[in-house]
Coordinates of C-alpha atoms in Angstrom, one line a residue:
Chain A
M1 CA 73.3 -71.7 35.6
R2 CA 74.9 -74.2 38.0
I3 CA 76.2 -77.3 36.7
A4 CA 74.7 -80.1 38.4
N5 CA 76.5 -82.9 36.8
H6 CA 79.4 -82.9 34.7
P7 CA 80.5 -85.7 32.4
I8 CA 83.9 -85.4 33.5
L9 CA 84.1 -83.6 36.8
G10 CA 80.9 -85.3 38.2
E11 CA 79.1 -83.4 40.9
P12 CA 80.2 -80.5 42.7
E13 CA 81.6 -80.9 46.2
V14 CA 79.2 -80.2 48.9
R15 CA 79.6 -76.7 49.9
E16 CA 78.1 -74.7 52.7
K17 CA 75.0 -72.6 51.5
V18 CA 75.2 -69.1 52.6
T19 CA 72.8 -65.8 51.7
F20 CA 74.3 -62.5 50.7
T21 CA 72.8 -59.6 49.4
H22 CA 72.9 -57.8 46.0
D23 CA 72.0 -54.2 45.9
G24 CA 69.6 -55.1 49.0
A25 CA 68.0 -58.3 47.7
E26 CA 68.9 -61.6 49.5
I27 CA 70.5 -64.0 47.2
E28 CA 72.1 -67.6 48.0
G29 CA 75.6 -68.6 47.1
Y30 CA 78.0 -71.1 48.1
A31 CA 80.7 -70.1 50.8
G32 CA 84.1 -69.6 49.4
E33 CA 83.3 -69.5 45.7
P34 CA 84.4 -66.5 43.9
I35 CA 81.1 -63.8 44.2
A36 CA 81.0 -63.5 40.7
A37 CA 80.0 -67.4 40.1
A38 CA 77.3 -66.7 42.7
L39 CA 76.1 -63.9 41.1
R40 CA 76.2 -65.6 37.6
A41 CA 74.6 -68.5 39.1
A42 CA 71.7 -66.2 40.1
G43 CA 71.5 -64.6 36.9
I44 CA 73.2 -61.4 37.6
V45 CA 75.6 -60.3 34.8
I46 CA 76.2 -56.4 35.1
H47 CA 78.7 -55.9 38.3
R48 CA 79.1 -52.1 37.6
Y49 CA 78.6 -49.0 35.2
T50 CA 81.6 -47.1 34.1
K51 CA 82.3 -43.5 35.2
K52 CA 82.1 -41.3 32.0
Y53 CA 79.6 -43.4 29.7
H54 CA 77.8 -45.2 32.3
A55 CA 78.5 -48.4 30.6
P56 CA 77.6 -51.7 31.8
R57 CA 80.3 -54.3 32.6
G58 CA 80.5 -57.9 33.9
I59 CA 82.8 -60.6 33.9
F60 CA 85.6 -60.5 31.2
C61 CA 88.9 -62.7 32.4
A62 CA 87.4 -64.2 35.4
I63 CA 90.9 -64.6 36.8
G64 CA 91.9 -61.2 38.5
R65 CA 93.3 -59.8 35.5
C66 CA 91.1 -57.3 33.7
T67 CA 89.2 -55.5 36.8
D68 CA 86.0 -55.3 34.5
C69 CA 84.0 -57.1 37.4
V70 CA 84.8 -55.0 40.4
M71 CA 82.0 -54.1 42.8
V72 CA 81.2 -52.4 46.0
V73 CA 81.8 -55.2 48.8
N74 CA 80.8 -54.6 52.0
G75 CA 81.1 -50.9 51.4
K76 CA 84.4 -51.2 49.7
P77 CA 84.8 -50.3 46.2
N78 CA 86.7 -51.8 43.4
V79 CA 86.7 -55.5 44.9
R80 CA 87.7 -57.9 41.8
T81 CA 84.5 -60.3 42.5
C82 CA 85.9 -63.2 40.2
V83 CA 88.6 -64.0 42.8
T84 CA 87.0 -62.8 46.1
P85 CA 85.5 -65.5 48.1
L86 CA 82.1 -65.1 49.1
E87 CA 81.1 -65.2 52.7
S88 CA 77.7 -65.4 54.7
G89 CA 76.1 -61.9 55.0
M90 CA 78.2 -59.8 52.6
T91 CA 76.8 -57.0 50.9
V92 CA 77.6 -56.8 47.3
D93 CA 76.3 -53.7 45.4
T94 CA 76.6 -52.5 41.8
Q95 CA 79.4 -50.0 41.3
Y96 CA 78.7 -46.8 39.7
G97 CA 81.8 -45.1 38.4
A98 CA 84.8 -45.4 40.7
G99 CA 82.6 -46.3 43.8
G100 CA 80.8 -44.0 46.2
E101 CA 78.8 -42.8 43.4
R102 CA 75.0 -43.3 42.8
A103 CA 73.1 -44.3 39.9
Chain B
M1 CA 115.8 -60.7 54.2
K2 CA 115.0 -64.6 53.8
R3 CA 117.2 -66.4 51.1
Y4 CA 116.3 -69.3 49.0
D5 CA 118.4 -71.5 46.6
L6 CA 115.6 -70.7 43.9
I7 CA 112.6 -68.6 43.9
V8 CA 110.1 -69.5 41.5
I9 CA 107.6 -66.7 40.6
G10 CA 103.8 -68.6 39.1
A11 CA 102.8 -72.0 40.6
G12 CA 101.5 -73.2 37.4
P13 CA 102.9 -76.0 34.9
A14 CA 106.2 -74.5 34.6
G15 CA 106.8 -73.1 37.5
L16 CA 105.7 -76.3 39.7
S17 CA 107.9 -78.4 37.3
A18 CA 110.9 -76.0 37.6
A19 CA 110.4 -76.4 41.2
T20 CA 110.2 -79.9 41.5
E21 CA 113.3 -80.5 39.4
A22 CA 115.3 -78.0 41.0
A23 CA 114.1 -79.5 44.8
S24 CA 115.1 -83.1 43.5
H25 CA 118.5 -82.0 43.2
G26 CA 118.7 -80.5 46.8
L27 CA 117.8 -76.9 46.1
R28 CA 115.8 -75.2 48.8
V29 CA 112.8 -73.9 46.8
A30 CA 110.1 -71.1 47.3
V31 CA 107.2 -70.6 44.5
F32 CA 105.1 -67.4 44.8
D33 CA 101.7 -67.4 43.2
E34 CA 98.8 -64.7 43.4
N35 CA 96.2 -67.1 43.4
A36 CA 94.2 -68.7 46.2
R37 CA 95.1 -72.2 44.5
P38 CA 98.0 -73.6 42.8
G39 CA 98.4 -74.9 39.1
G40 CA 98.0 -71.7 37.1
Q41 CA 95.3 -73.0 34.5
L42 CA 95.9 -76.7 34.7
F43 CA 93.0 -77.1 37.1
K44 CA 90.5 -76.0 34.2
Q45 CA 92.0 -78.1 31.5
I46 CA 89.6 -81.2 31.6
H47 CA 90.8 -82.6 28.3
K48 CA 93.0 -85.4 27.9
F49 CA 96.5 -84.1 26.8
F50 CA 98.6 -84.7 23.9
G51 CA 102.1 -85.7 23.6
S52 CA 103.7 -89.2 24.8
K53 CA 103.5 -91.4 28.1
E54 CA 106.8 -89.2 29.1
H55 CA 104.6 -85.7 28.5
K56 CA 101.8 -87.2 30.5
A57 CA 99.8 -88.0 27.3
K58 CA 96.2 -89.1 27.6
I59 CA 95.9 -87.8 31.3
R60 CA 93.6 -84.9 31.9
G61 CA 95.1 -81.6 32.9
Y62 CA 93.8 -81.4 36.3
D63 CA 95.5 -84.9 37.2
I64 CA 98.6 -83.7 35.7
G65 CA 98.4 -80.6 38.1
R66 CA 97.5 -83.0 41.3
E67 CA 100.4 -85.2 40.3
L68 CA 102.6 -82.3 40.1
L69 CA 101.5 -80.5 43.4
K70 CA 102.1 -84.1 45.2
E71 CA 105.5 -84.3 44.0
A72 CA 106.4 -80.7 44.9
E73 CA 105.0 -81.2 48.2
S74 CA 106.9 -84.6 48.8
L75 CA 110.3 -82.6 48.0
G76 CA 109.4 -80.0 50.7
V77 CA 109.0 -77.2 48.1
E78 CA 107.4 -74.1 50.1
V79 CA 104.4 -72.6 48.2
F80 CA 103.3 -69.3 49.1
L81 CA 99.9 -68.6 47.8
N82 CA 97.7 -65.4 47.8
A83 CA 101.4 -63.9 47.4
P84 CA 101.9 -61.9 44.2
V85 CA 105.1 -60.8 43.3
I86 CA 105.2 -56.9 42.9
G87 CA 108.6 -56.7 42.6
L88 CA 111.8 -58.3 40.9
Y89 CA 115.1 -56.6 40.7
A90 CA 118.4 -57.5 38.8
E91 CA 120.2 -59.0 42.0
K92 CA 117.5 -61.4 41.9
E93 CA 115.6 -59.7 44.7
V94 CA 111.8 -60.7 44.8
V95 CA 109.3 -58.6 46.7
A96 CA 105.8 -60.2 47.6
R97 CA 102.8 -58.9 48.9
H98 CA 101.4 -61.4 51.7
A99 CA 97.9 -60.9 53.6
D100 CA 99.7 -59.2 56.5
G101 CA 102.6 -57.1 54.3
V102 CA 105.2 -56.9 52.1
R103 CA 108.1 -58.9 52.3
H104 CA 111.4 -59.0 50.5
Y105 CA 113.2 -62.3 49.7
K106 CA 116.6 -63.2 48.1
G107 CA 116.8 -66.0 45.6
D108 CA 120.3 -67.4 44.3
T109 CA 118.3 -68.1 41.5
V110 CA 115.1 -67.0 40.2
I111 CA 112.8 -68.6 37.6
V112 CA 110.0 -66.4 36.2
A113 CA 107.2 -68.7 35.3
T114 CA 104.4 -66.2 35.1
G115 CA 102.5 -67.6 32.3
A116 CA 100.3 -65.4 29.8
S117 CA 96.8 -63.8 29.6
E118 CA 94.3 -63.8 26.9
N119 CA 94.4 -61.3 23.9
M120 CA 91.4 -59.4 23.1
L121 CA 89.7 -58.1 20.0
T122 CA 87.7 -54.8 19.9
F123 CA 84.0 -54.4 18.1
E124 CA 81.2 -52.7 18.4
G125 CA 79.6 -53.7 21.9
W126 CA 82.7 -55.5 22.8
T127 CA 82.5 -54.3 26.5
L128 CA 78.8 -55.3 27.0
P129 CA 78.5 -58.0 29.8
G130 CA 78.3 -61.3 28.0
V131 CA 81.6 -61.0 25.9
M132 CA 84.4 -62.6 27.9
G133 CA 87.6 -64.5 27.1
A134 CA 87.3 -68.0 26.3
G135 CA 89.6 -68.9 29.6
A136 CA 87.1 -66.8 31.6
A137 CA 84.3 -69.0 30.2
Q138 CA 86.4 -72.2 30.9
T139 CA 87.3 -70.9 34.5
M140 CA 83.5 -70.5 35.3
M141 CA 82.5 -73.9 34.3
N142 CA 85.4 -76.0 34.9
I143 CA 86.5 -74.2 38.3
N144 CA 83.4 -72.5 39.8
R145 CA 80.8 -75.2 38.1
V146 CA 78.6 -72.3 36.5
T147 CA 77.9 -71.9 33.0
P148 CA 79.0 -68.5 31.5
G149 CA 75.8 -68.3 29.4
E150 CA 73.2 -70.5 27.7
R151 CA 74.0 -69.7 24.0
V152 CA 77.5 -68.9 23.2
L153 CA 79.2 -67.8 20.0
M154 CA 83.1 -68.9 19.8
L155 CA 85.4 -66.6 18.1
G156 CA 88.8 -68.1 17.3
S157 CA 89.5 -71.6 16.0
G158 CA 93.0 -72.1 17.6
N159 CA 93.2 -74.7 20.3
V160 CA 91.8 -72.5 22.9
G161 CA 88.6 -71.7 21.0
L162 CA 88.3 -75.5 19.8
V163 CA 89.0 -77.2 23.4
V164 CA 86.6 -74.6 25.3
G165 CA 84.0 -74.8 22.8
Y166 CA 83.6 -78.7 23.3
Q167 CA 83.8 -77.8 27.1
L168 CA 80.6 -75.6 26.8
I169 CA 78.9 -78.2 24.9
Q170 CA 79.8 -80.5 28.0
A171 CA 78.7 -78.3 30.3
G172 CA 75.3 -78.2 28.9
C173 CA 75.7 -74.6 26.7
E174 CA 74.7 -74.5 23.3
L175 CA 77.4 -73.6 21.1
V176 CA 75.7 -71.9 18.0
A177 CA 79.0 -71.5 15.9
I178 CA 82.9 -71.6 15.9
I179 CA 84.1 -68.6 13.7
D180 CA 87.7 -67.2 12.9
A181 CA 88.8 -64.3 10.6
A182 CA 91.5 -66.8 9.3
P183 CA 90.7 -68.8 6.3
R184 CA 91.7 -71.9 7.9
V185 CA 91.1 -73.5 11.5
G186 CA 93.8 -72.8 13.5
G187 CA 93.9 -75.7 16.1
Y188 CA 94.4 -79.6 15.8
G189 CA 92.0 -81.0 13.3
V190 CA 90.9 -83.8 15.6
H191 CA 89.8 -81.0 18.5
A192 CA 87.7 -79.3 15.6
A193 CA 86.2 -82.2 14.3
K194 CA 85.0 -83.5 17.8
V195 CA 82.7 -80.1 17.8
A196 CA 81.9 -80.4 14.0
R197 CA 80.2 -83.8 14.5
T198 CA 77.7 -82.7 17.2
G199 CA 76.4 -80.2 14.9
V200 CA 78.3 -77.1 15.2
P201 CA 78.9 -74.9 12.2
F202 CA 82.5 -73.6 11.3
Y203 CA 82.5 -70.1 9.7
L204 CA 86.2 -69.2 8.5
S205 CA 86.8 -66.0 7.3
H206 CA 84.3 -64.4 9.3
T207 CA 84.5 -62.2 12.3
V208 CA 82.3 -60.4 14.5
V209 CA 80.8 -57.2 13.2
R210 CA 78.8 -56.4 16.3
A211 CA 77.9 -57.8 19.8
E212 CA 74.1 -56.5 20.1
G213 CA 72.3 -55.7 23.2
T214 CA 72.1 -52.5 25.5
D215 CA 72.7 -53.8 29.1
R216 CA 74.1 -57.2 28.1
V217 CA 74.7 -59.4 25.1
T218 CA 71.2 -60.4 23.4
G219 CA 72.9 -61.4 20.2
V220 CA 75.8 -61.2 17.5
T221 CA 76.1 -60.5 13.8
I222 CA 79.1 -61.7 12.0
G223 CA 80.1 -61.4 8.4
E224 CA 82.8 -62.8 6.0
V225 CA 86.0 -60.9 5.4
D226 CA 87.9 -60.2 2.3
A227 CA 91.9 -60.6 1.6
S228 CA 92.2 -57.1 3.2
W229 CA 90.0 -58.4 6.5
Q230 CA 87.2 -56.0 5.5
I231 CA 83.7 -57.2 6.0
I232 CA 82.1 -58.3 2.6
A233 CA 78.9 -56.2 2.3
G234 CA 75.8 -58.6 2.5
S235 CA 77.6 -61.3 4.1
E236 CA 76.3 -60.4 7.4
K237 CA 74.7 -63.4 9.6
H238 CA 72.8 -62.7 13.0
F239 CA 72.7 -65.6 16.2
D240 CA 70.7 -65.3 19.0
V241 CA 73.4 -65.5 21.9
D242 CA 73.8 -64.1 25.4
T243 CA 77.8 -65.1 25.5
I244 CA 80.4 -64.3 23.0
C245 CA 83.8 -65.9 23.7
I246 CA 87.0 -64.8 22.2
A247 CA 90.0 -66.9 21.8
V248 CA 92.5 -65.0 19.7
G249 CA 95.6 -66.1 21.5
L250 CA 97.7 -65.1 24.3
S251 CA 100.4 -62.7 25.3
P252 CA 103.3 -63.3 27.7
S253 CA 103.1 -61.9 31.1
T254 CA 106.7 -60.4 30.9
Q255 CA 106.2 -57.3 33.1
L256 CA 108.6 -58.8 36.1
L257 CA 111.4 -59.4 33.6
K258 CA 111.3 -56.1 32.2
M259 CA 111.2 -54.6 35.6
A260 CA 114.3 -56.7 36.3
G261 CA 116.1 -55.6 33.3
A262 CA 116.6 -58.6 31.3
D263 CA 117.0 -57.9 27.7
M264 CA 113.9 -58.2 25.5
A265 CA 113.4 -58.8 21.9
E266 CA 110.6 -59.0 19.3
P267 CA 111.1 -62.2 17.2
A268 CA 109.4 -60.7 14.3
A269 CA 108.0 -57.2 13.8
G270 CA 104.8 -56.7 15.6
A271 CA 105.1 -60.0 17.3
G272 CA 105.5 -58.7 20.7
F273 CA 108.5 -58.5 23.1
L274 CA 109.9 -62.0 24.5
P275 CA 112.9 -62.3 26.9
V276 CA 116.0 -63.1 25.1
C277 CA 116.8 -66.7 26.5
S278 CA 119.2 -69.4 26.1
A279 CA 118.5 -72.8 25.7
T280 CA 117.8 -73.4 29.3
G281 CA 115.6 -70.4 29.7
E282 CA 118.4 -68.1 31.1
T283 CA 117.8 -64.5 30.5
S284 CA 120.6 -61.7 29.8
I285 CA 120.8 -61.7 34.0
S286 CA 122.8 -64.6 35.4
G287 CA 120.7 -67.0 37.3
L288 CA 117.4 -65.3 36.0
Y289 CA 115.4 -67.8 34.0
A290 CA 112.2 -67.6 32.2
S291 CA 109.9 -70.6 31.6
G292 CA 106.9 -71.8 29.9
D293 CA 104.3 -69.1 28.1
V294 CA 106.3 -66.2 29.6
S295 CA 109.3 -67.1 27.2
G296 CA 107.0 -67.7 24.3
I297 CA 103.5 -69.0 23.6
E298 CA 103.1 -72.6 23.8
E299 CA 101.0 -74.9 25.8
A300 CA 101.1 -76.9 29.2
S301 CA 103.2 -80.0 27.7
S302 CA 105.9 -78.2 26.8
A303 CA 105.7 -75.5 29.7
M304 CA 106.3 -78.3 32.0
I305 CA 109.6 -79.5 30.0
E306 CA 111.0 -76.2 29.8
G307 CA 110.2 -75.3 33.8
R308 CA 112.3 -78.8 34.4
I309 CA 115.1 -77.7 32.1
S310 CA 115.4 -74.1 33.8
G311 CA 115.1 -76.2 37.4
V312 CA 118.0 -78.5 36.3
A313 CA 120.2 -75.6 34.8
A314 CA 119.6 -73.9 38.4
A315 CA 120.8 -76.7 40.0
G316 CA 123.9 -76.7 37.8
K317 CA 124.6 -73.2 38.3
L318 CA 124.4 -73.5 42.0
G319 CA 126.8 -76.5 42.3
F320 CA 123.9 -79.1 43.6
A321 CA 124.4 -81.3 40.2
D322 CA 127.6 -81.9 38.8
A323 CA 128.1 -80.9 35.0
E324 CA 127.6 -84.6 34.0
T325 CA 124.3 -84.8 35.7
V326 CA 123.0 -81.8 34.1
E327 CA 124.1 -82.6 30.6
T328 CA 122.5 -86.1 30.7
R329 CA 119.0 -84.5 31.8
L330 CA 119.3 -81.9 29.8
N331 CA 119.8 -83.8 26.7
A332 CA 116.8 -85.9 28.0
L333 CA 114.4 -82.9 28.5
E334 CA 115.6 -81.4 25.1
T335 CA 114.7 -84.5 23.5
A336 CA 111.3 -84.5 24.8
L337 CA 110.6 -81.0 24.0
S338 CA 111.9 -81.3 20.6
A339 CA 109.3 -84.0 19.9
L340 CA 106.5 -81.6 21.1
H341 CA 108.2 -78.9 18.3
E342 CA 107.9 -81.2 15.0
G343 CA 105.0 -81.9 12.9
L344 CA 102.3 -79.7 11.3
F345 CA 102.1 -77.3 14.3
A346 CA 105.8 -77.0 14.7
P347 CA 107.1 -73.6 15.4
R348 CA 108.4 -73.1 12.0
N349 CA 104.9 -73.9 10.1
R350 CA 103.2 -71.2 12.2
G351 CA 101.1 -69.3 9.6
K352 CA 102.1 -71.6 6.7
S353 CA 100.0 -73.8 4.6
V354 CA 101.4 -77.3 4.6
P355 CA 100.2 -79.1 1.7
L356 CA 101.3 -82.8 2.2
T357 CA 101.7 -84.8 5.8
D358 CA 105.3 -86.0 6.5
E359 CA 103.9 -89.4 5.1
G360 CA 103.3 -87.6 1.6
I361 CA 99.6 -87.7 1.8
D362 CA 97.5 -84.4 1.4
N363 CA 96.4 -82.6 4.5
S364 CA 92.6 -82.4 4.2
Q365 CA 92.0 -78.6 3.2
H366 CA 88.3 -79.7 3.6
L367 CA 89.3 -80.2 7.3
L368 CA 90.9 -76.7 7.5
K369 CA 87.8 -75.0 5.9
N370 CA 84.9 -76.8 7.6
G371 CA 86.1 -78.4 10.8
Y372 CA 85.7 -81.9 9.6
L373 CA 87.0 -84.4 6.9
A374 CA 85.1 -85.0 3.8
D375 CA 83.7 -88.4 3.2
D376 CA 85.7 -89.2 0.2
E377 CA 89.1 -88.5 1.7
V378 CA 88.9 -90.6 4.9
A379 CA 90.6 -93.5 3.4
K380 CA 93.9 -91.9 2.4
Y381 CA 95.0 -92.0 5.7
P382 CA 97.0 -94.9 7.0
G383 CA 94.7 -95.4 10.0
V384 CA 91.7 -96.0 7.9
K385 CA 91.7 -99.7 6.3
R386 CA 88.2 -101.4 5.4
V387 CA 88.3 -104.8 6.5
S388 CA 85.6 -107.1 7.4
G389 CA 84.9 -107.9 11.3
V390 CA 85.5 -105.4 14.0
H391 CA 88.6 -102.8 13.9
P392 CA 89.3 -99.3 14.5
I393 CA 89.1 -96.4 12.0
I394 CA 91.6 -93.7 13.0
E395 CA 90.9 -90.5 11.8
C396 CA 94.2 -89.0 12.6
T397 CA 95.3 -87.1 9.6
Q398 CA 97.6 -84.3 10.7
N399 CA 100.9 -84.7 11.9
I400 CA 100.7 -83.6 15.8
P401 CA 102.8 -85.0 18.6
C402 CA 100.6 -87.9 20.3
N403 CA 100.9 -91.5 20.4
P404 CA 98.7 -92.9 23.4
C405 CA 97.0 -95.1 20.9
Q406 CA 99.9 -97.3 20.2
D407 CA 100.4 -98.3 23.9
A408 CA 96.8 -98.7 24.3
C409 CA 96.1 -101.4 21.9
P410 CA 96.9 -104.7 23.7
K411 CA 97.1 -106.4 20.3
Q412 CA 99.9 -104.0 18.7
C413 CA 97.2 -103.1 16.0
I414 CA 98.1 -99.4 16.0
K415 CA 101.7 -98.2 15.0
V416 CA 103.0 -94.7 15.5
G417 CA 106.6 -95.4 15.9
A418 CA 109.6 -93.6 17.5
N419 CA 108.6 -90.2 15.7
I420 CA 105.4 -89.0 17.6
V421 CA 104.1 -87.1 15.2
A422 CA 103.8 -89.6 12.9
L423 CA 100.3 -90.8 11.6
P424 CA 99.2 -93.9 13.7
V425 CA 99.2 -96.9 10.7
F426 CA 96.4 -99.7 11.5
D427 CA 97.9 -102.9 10.8
E428 CA 94.8 -104.9 9.4
T429 CA 96.8 -108.3 9.5
S430 CA 96.6 -108.0 13.5
A431 CA 93.5 -109.3 15.4
C432 CA 91.5 -106.3 16.8
I433 CA 89.4 -107.9 19.5
G434 CA 87.2 -104.6 19.7
C435 CA 88.1 -103.9 23.5
G436 CA 87.9 -99.9 22.6
Q437 CA 91.1 -99.2 24.8
C438 CA 92.2 -97.0 21.7
V439 CA 88.9 -95.1 21.3
A440 CA 89.0 -93.8 24.8
A441 CA 93.0 -93.5 24.8
C442 CA 92.6 -91.2 21.7
S443 CA 93.2 -87.4 23.4
G444 CA 91.7 -86.4 20.1
Q445 CA 88.9 -88.5 20.0
S446 CA 89.5 -89.3 16.6
I447 CA 89.5 -93.5 16.8
F448 CA 86.3 -95.3 16.1
L449 CA 85.6 -99.0 16.2
V450 CA 83.4 -100.4 13.4
N451 CA 81.9 -103.6 12.4
D452 CA 81.0 -103.6 9.0
D453 CA 78.4 -106.4 9.6
I454 CA 76.4 -107.5 12.7
G455 CA 73.7 -109.2 10.8
D456 CA 70.3 -107.7 9.5
N457 CA 72.3 -105.9 7.0
L458 CA 73.4 -103.4 9.9
A459 CA 77.0 -102.5 11.0
S460 CA 78.3 -101.0 14.1
V461 CA 79.9 -97.9 15.1
T462 CA 81.6 -97.2 18.5
I463 CA 82.2 -93.2 19.3
P464 CA 84.0 -91.9 22.3
Y465 CA 81.3 -90.1 24.2
E466 CA 81.9 -87.3 26.8
F467 CA 78.4 -85.8 27.4
L468 CA 75.3 -86.4 29.8
P469 CA 72.9 -87.9 30.2
L470 CA 74.6 -90.9 28.9
P471 CA 72.4 -93.0 26.5
E472 CA 71.5 -96.3 27.2
K473 CA 71.3 -99.8 25.7
G474 CA 68.3 -99.8 23.5
D475 CA 67.9 -95.8 23.2
V476 CA 66.6 -95.3 19.6
G477 CA 68.2 -92.1 18.1
T478 CA 69.8 -90.7 15.0
A479 CA 73.4 -91.2 13.6
L480 CA 75.0 -87.9 12.6
D481 CA 77.9 -87.6 10.0
R482 CA 81.2 -85.8 10.5
S483 CA 79.5 -82.3 10.0
G484 CA 76.7 -83.1 12.4
T485 CA 74.1 -83.5 9.9
P486 CA 71.3 -86.2 10.7
I487 CA 72.0 -89.5 8.2
C488 CA 70.1 -92.4 9.5
A489 CA 68.3 -94.2 12.5
A490 CA 70.6 -95.6 15.0
T491 CA 70.0 -97.6 17.9
V492 CA 72.5 -98.1 20.7
T493 CA 73.4 -101.6 21.4
D494 CA 76.2 -101.0 24.1
V495 CA 77.5 -98.4 26.4
R496 CA 80.9 -99.1 28.1
A497 CA 82.3 -97.2 31.1
A498 CA 85.9 -98.3 32.5
K499 CA 88.1 -96.5 35.4
A500 CA 90.7 -97.3 32.7
F501 CA 88.8 -94.7 30.1
D502 CA 88.8 -92.2 32.4
H503 CA 85.3 -90.6 32.0
T504 CA 85.3 -91.4 28.3
S505 CA 82.4 -93.7 27.7
L506 CA 82.1 -96.0 24.8
L507 CA 78.9 -95.7 22.7
T508 CA 78.0 -98.5 20.2
F509 CA 75.1 -98.2 17.8
S510 CA 73.8 -100.0 14.8
V511 CA 73.4 -98.2 11.4
P512 CA 72.5 -99.7 8.2
R513 CA 75.8 -101.3 6.5
D514 CA 76.4 -98.3 3.9
E515 CA 76.3 -96.1 6.7
Y516 CA 79.2 -96.8 8.9
M517 CA 81.9 -94.9 7.2
R518 CA 79.8 -91.9 7.8
A519 CA 78.1 -92.0 11.0
R520 CA 80.3 -90.5 13.6
F521 CA 78.0 -89.3 16.4
W522 CA 74.6 -90.2 17.8
K523 CA 71.9 -88.1 19.2
K524 CA 68.7 -89.3 21.0
G525 CA 65.4 -89.0 19.1
A526 CA 64.3 -89.2 15.4
A527 CA 66.1 -86.7 13.0
V528 CA 63.5 -83.5 12.5

């Protein structure tokens, strides 16, 4: 859920709305925000499935340390979505295993 | 290879302070940071800081960050962002990765201010989406402006757990509970109290049994632990949550110091390795310093002072400042730092039970076990005096380094004294005018204004209020006690907001006269 107004921080600055795709579906987000933030705002919490146990993973540290939130972005696997800025037209896909694998 | 008088690694509170201090003595300084934005974790700190005026007390973290950046900029400090340092060698050679390639730099001195990362705790289901660090939740809501979830359980009652818990409520999430395996609240009592009075229960001696859900968190089971940290059968409790935040401490990010070959040691067995440092933060390698959390976990206020200490030491080492200048500056900074190291939360008191305050009053065990003071013990503290007419009730009961209330009062009603960990004393002979400056200035939100008689057998209570929507005069609602339990009907009689209050509004409501010493929060609507 986006925080429309905040008692301390006020309203978020006006940002450019962009569209991108998540597993083929079109989603809206704001240019420059972390991909993970746009996904969370759209209700998406599963970023990848692990290679061995096929266990779901999502945001864990949100500052680019833990690599739990990596996804396939514009065809490139292992992109840390919590620190990678969203751009218009990006393709963001759930990562299976080390990337390049299918569900 | 480009050369600098000083290279600082990390643009957080310690690093930026080190850089500005050194630059103010004339050093040519470069700061490297892996992030797109400087400030480290300062910009997600939206609460008012503790300390004294010199420690930037009562200023919110992000404003301190802005001030520091401005200062660094005006002194000509070069800040390289998106530039992770990937190598540090004993000769003080720094290797950074930039967008266009890897470059080598040489620092005549180097200050490592890489901070710390969050500790984790493993339990069944801990890898499910929805389990995250408390710092992650804080980044999501305060930087990215997206809530991490709707219903959240906080694991950990240290200051991070308490502060982030409060911020989750501010962001509009429901905080279902704060739990901790320890038998006592680990953070400041005032941070706990401001969460507890909104109705959030504390479960001490409890930990997570399992996170539930298949694809994401849908619930959590917690249980009480015995003296050997095992779950007591039958003590399990379930909550429907979509998010579990973990706030179980931080570990210093010492990798670069180890890489450089600086001596490391464990302060106590199992405590983790820290760089061996002199009083100025200098490591076993001459001219290589460690500052802030990387040299031992504390908090941002002390990190900023430590950064300045290392910065002036580097200036002295390279001959930019004479011995006398360095000594004078170091003395001032070390005095400020030691003031932050006093009181109940002093490093020497870590993990210990301290029965009495410095004033010889009982430290509230009720506060440590429940997150709030018991009604019958409030009057024991020197900030609480019952007189007629409008006056403050200062529910500040632990020796913590903080004194903005003393400066806030235009009538000098409140005295902390030179020792900033002393409990504030309300002078009942002075003339409180009910301006509310103290209520807004208290970083711990532990000052309330009361008026025991406003007519019609009613009293008024003024509380600090930092939530939305802001109530309006005339709103009918319910007063809650310190535990967040509804106690009586309460009508809003005044709502004050002022620039000087810095986003803390003052909410005044009326209650029956016999309830003004208990009513400490307000909610719209009738009690259920």
